[in-house]
Amino acid sequence: MPIDLINIGYGNLVSASRIIAIVAPDSAPSKRLIAYARDNSLLIDATCGRRTRSIIVIDSNHLVLSALLPETISTRFDYARRHCGERVNEQGK
């Protein structure tokens, strides 16, 4: 099974198979999620000092902060999912 990594900005990568959600950090519940994750050592800051534009929730209950917009990461996620399926089909032939 191939591992597809998604570039979330500035040389940081996340495994596509582990992503549960990609959300914007603007709402109050999102800010509470960040505070909770920070307090419980579940926060991964991949912004490299830039403004947080998206929160990626992964299956280990960690939050990954990214400086890219959720739409950009979503597009990259869809691209990875499509090509992962093609590779699996090619191997099965």
PDB file of C-alpha atoms in Angstrom:
ATOM      1  CA  MET A   1       0.000   0.000   0.000  1.00  0.00           C
ATOM      2  CA  PRO A   2       1.627   3.278  -1.080  1.00  0.00           C
ATOM      3  CA  ILE A   3       1.943   6.148   1.375  1.00  0.00           C
ATOM      4  CA  ASP A   4       0.898   9.449  -0.158  1.00  0.00           C
ATOM      5  CA  LEU A   5       2.302  12.506   1.552  1.00  0.00           C
ATOM      6  CA  ILE A   6       0.657  15.902   1.183  1.00  0.00           C
ATOM      7  CA  ASN A   7       2.735  19.068   1.275  1.00  0.00           C
ATOM      8  CA  ILE A   8       1.156  21.371   3.863  1.00  0.00           C
ATOM      9  CA  GLY A   9       3.621  24.184   3.293  1.00  0.00           C
ATOM     10  CA  TYR A  10       7.280  25.073   3.900  1.00  0.00           C
ATOM     11  CA  GLY A  11       8.590  21.541   3.506  1.00  0.00           C
ATOM     12  CA  ASN A  12       6.143  19.940   5.924  1.00  0.00           C
ATOM     13  CA  LEU A  13       4.275  16.783   4.900  1.00  0.00           C
ATOM     14  CA  VAL A  14       1.303  14.828   6.286  1.00  0.00           C
ATOM     15  CA  SER A  15       0.191  11.340   5.328  1.00  0.00           C
ATOM     16  CA  ALA A  16      -3.048  11.534   3.313  1.00  0.00           C
ATOM     17  CA  SER A  17      -4.388   8.329   4.848  1.00  0.00           C
ATOM     18  CA  ARG A  18      -4.288   9.823   8.363  1.00  0.00           C
ATOM     19  CA  ILE A  19      -6.231  13.035   7.659  1.00  0.00           C
ATOM     20  CA  ILE A  20      -9.714  13.183   9.170  1.00  0.00           C
ATOM     21  CA  ALA A  21     -10.607  16.842   8.611  1.00  0.00           C
ATOM     22  CA  ILE A  22      -9.239  20.138   7.312  1.00  0.00           C
ATOM     23  CA  VAL A  23     -10.861  23.182   8.911  1.00  0.00           C
ATOM     24  CA  ALA A  24     -10.413  26.953   9.079  1.00  0.00           C
ATOM     25  CA  PRO A  25      -9.125  28.355  12.398  1.00  0.00           C
ATOM     26  CA  ASP A  26     -11.435  31.386  12.507  1.00  0.00           C
ATOM     27  CA  SER A  27     -14.313  30.070  14.631  1.00  0.00           C
ATOM     28  CA  ALA A  28     -14.434  29.948  18.424  1.00  0.00           C
ATOM     29  CA  PRO A  29     -14.695  26.119  18.520  1.00  0.00           C
ATOM     30  CA  SER A  30     -11.558  25.880  16.370  1.00  0.00           C
ATOM     31  CA  LYS A  31      -9.702  28.178  18.747  1.00  0.00           C
ATOM     32  CA  ARG A  32     -10.826  26.029  21.689  1.00  0.00           C
ATOM     33  CA  LEU A  33      -9.573  22.923  19.870  1.00  0.00           C
ATOM     34  CA  ILE A  34      -6.169  24.556  19.412  1.00  0.00           C
ATOM     35  CA  ALA A  35      -6.018  25.571  23.080  1.00  0.00           C
ATOM     36  CA  TYR A  36      -7.003  22.046  24.192  1.00  0.00           C
ATOM     37  CA  ALA A  37      -4.421  20.445  21.894  1.00  0.00           C
ATOM     38  CA  ARG A  38      -1.704  22.818  23.083  1.00  0.00           C
ATOM     39  CA  ASP A  39      -2.483  22.076  26.753  1.00  0.00           C
ATOM     40  CA  ASN A  40      -2.423  18.305  26.142  1.00  0.00           C
ATOM     41  CA  SER A  41       0.689  18.230  23.904  1.00  0.00           C
ATOM     42  CA  LEU A  42      -1.351  17.237  20.838  1.00  0.00           C
ATOM     43  CA  LEU A  43      -0.517  20.305  18.735  1.00  0.00           C
ATOM     44  CA  ILE A  44       1.923  20.238  15.826  1.00  0.00           C
ATOM     45  CA  ASP A  45       2.737  23.723  14.545  1.00  0.00           C
ATOM     46  CA  ALA A  46       3.859  23.507  10.904  1.00  0.00           C
ATOM     47  CA  THR A  47       3.337  27.202  10.127  1.00  0.00           C
ATOM     48  CA  CYS A  48       7.025  28.149  10.429  1.00  0.00           C
ATOM     49  CA  GLY A  49       6.096  31.358  12.224  1.00  0.00           C
ATOM     50  CA  ARG A  50       3.428  32.434   9.762  1.00  0.00           C
ATOM     51  CA  ARG A  51      -0.270  32.989  10.270  1.00  0.00           C
ATOM     52  CA  THR A  52      -2.351  29.838  10.822  1.00  0.00           C
ATOM     53  CA  ARG A  53      -4.806  29.430   7.948  1.00  0.00           C
ATOM     54  CA  SER A  54      -5.903  25.831   8.422  1.00  0.00           C
ATOM     55  CA  ILE A  55      -6.130  23.100  11.029  1.00  0.00           C
ATOM     56  CA  ILE A  56      -5.616  19.494   9.991  1.00  0.00           C
ATOM     57  CA  VAL A  57      -7.106  16.869  12.295  1.00  0.00           C
ATOM     58  CA  ILE A  58      -5.363  13.508  12.057  1.00  0.00           C
ATOM     59  CA  ASP A  59      -6.452  10.101  13.329  1.00  0.00           C
ATOM     60  CA  SER A  60      -4.163  10.154  16.389  1.00  0.00           C
ATOM     61  CA  ASN A  61      -6.163  13.144  17.769  1.00  0.00           C
ATOM     62  CA  HIS A  62      -3.302  15.505  16.966  1.00  0.00           C
ATOM     63  CA  LEU A  63      -3.905  18.878  15.336  1.00  0.00           C
ATOM     64  CA  VAL A  64      -1.517  20.124  12.681  1.00  0.00           C
ATOM     65  CA  LEU A  65      -1.480  23.875  12.045  1.00  0.00           C
ATOM     66  CA  SER A  66      -0.670  24.990   8.506  1.00  0.00           C
ATOM     67  CA  ALA A  67      -0.069  28.341   6.844  1.00  0.00           C
ATOM     68  CA  LEU A  68      -1.876  27.168   3.671  1.00  0.00           C
ATOM     69  CA  LEU A  69      -5.579  27.708   3.051  1.00  0.00           C
ATOM     70  CA  PRO A  70      -7.909  24.740   3.611  1.00  0.00           C
ATOM     71  CA  GLU A  71      -8.900  24.842  -0.078  1.00  0.00           C
ATOM     72  CA  THR A  72      -5.264  24.429  -1.150  1.00  0.00           C
ATOM     73  CA  ILE A  73      -4.711  21.454   1.133  1.00  0.00           C
ATOM     74  CA  SER A  74      -8.044  19.951   0.064  1.00  0.00           C
ATOM     75  CA  THR A  75      -7.038  20.175  -3.590  1.00  0.00           C
ATOM     76  CA  ARG A  76      -3.729  18.450  -2.845  1.00  0.00           C
ATOM     77  CA  PHE A  77      -5.568  15.808  -0.794  1.00  0.00           C
ATOM     78  CA  ASP A  78      -7.999  15.074  -3.664  1.00  0.00           C
ATOM     79  CA  TYR A  79      -5.089  14.844  -6.113  1.00  0.00           C
ATOM     80  CA  ALA A  80      -3.262  12.372  -3.842  1.00  0.00           C
ATOM     81  CA  ARG A  81      -6.400  10.244  -3.373  1.00  0.00           C
ATOM     82  CA  ARG A  82      -7.010  10.030  -7.128  1.00  0.00           C
ATOM     83  CA  HIS A  83      -3.435   9.039  -7.932  1.00  0.00           C
ATOM     84  CA  CYS A  84      -3.206   6.586  -5.046  1.00  0.00           C
ATOM     85  CA  GLY A  85      -6.176   4.703  -6.524  1.00  0.00           C
ATOM     86  CA  GLU A  86      -4.543   4.650  -9.966  1.00  0.00           C
ATOM     87  CA  ARG A  87      -1.330   3.161  -8.568  1.00  0.00           C
ATOM     88  CA  VAL A  88      -3.246   0.446  -6.729  1.00  0.00           C
ATOM     89  CA  ASN A  89      -5.187  -0.433  -9.917  1.00  0.00           C
ATOM     90  CA  GLU A  90      -1.974  -0.594 -11.965  1.00  0.00           C
ATOM     91  CA  GLN A  91      -0.389  -2.983  -9.470  1.00  0.00           C
ATOM     92  CA  GLY A  92      -3.460  -5.221  -9.538  1.00  0.00           C
ATOM     93  CA  LYS A  93      -3.321  -5.722 -13.335  1.00  0.00           C
TER      94      LYS A  93
END
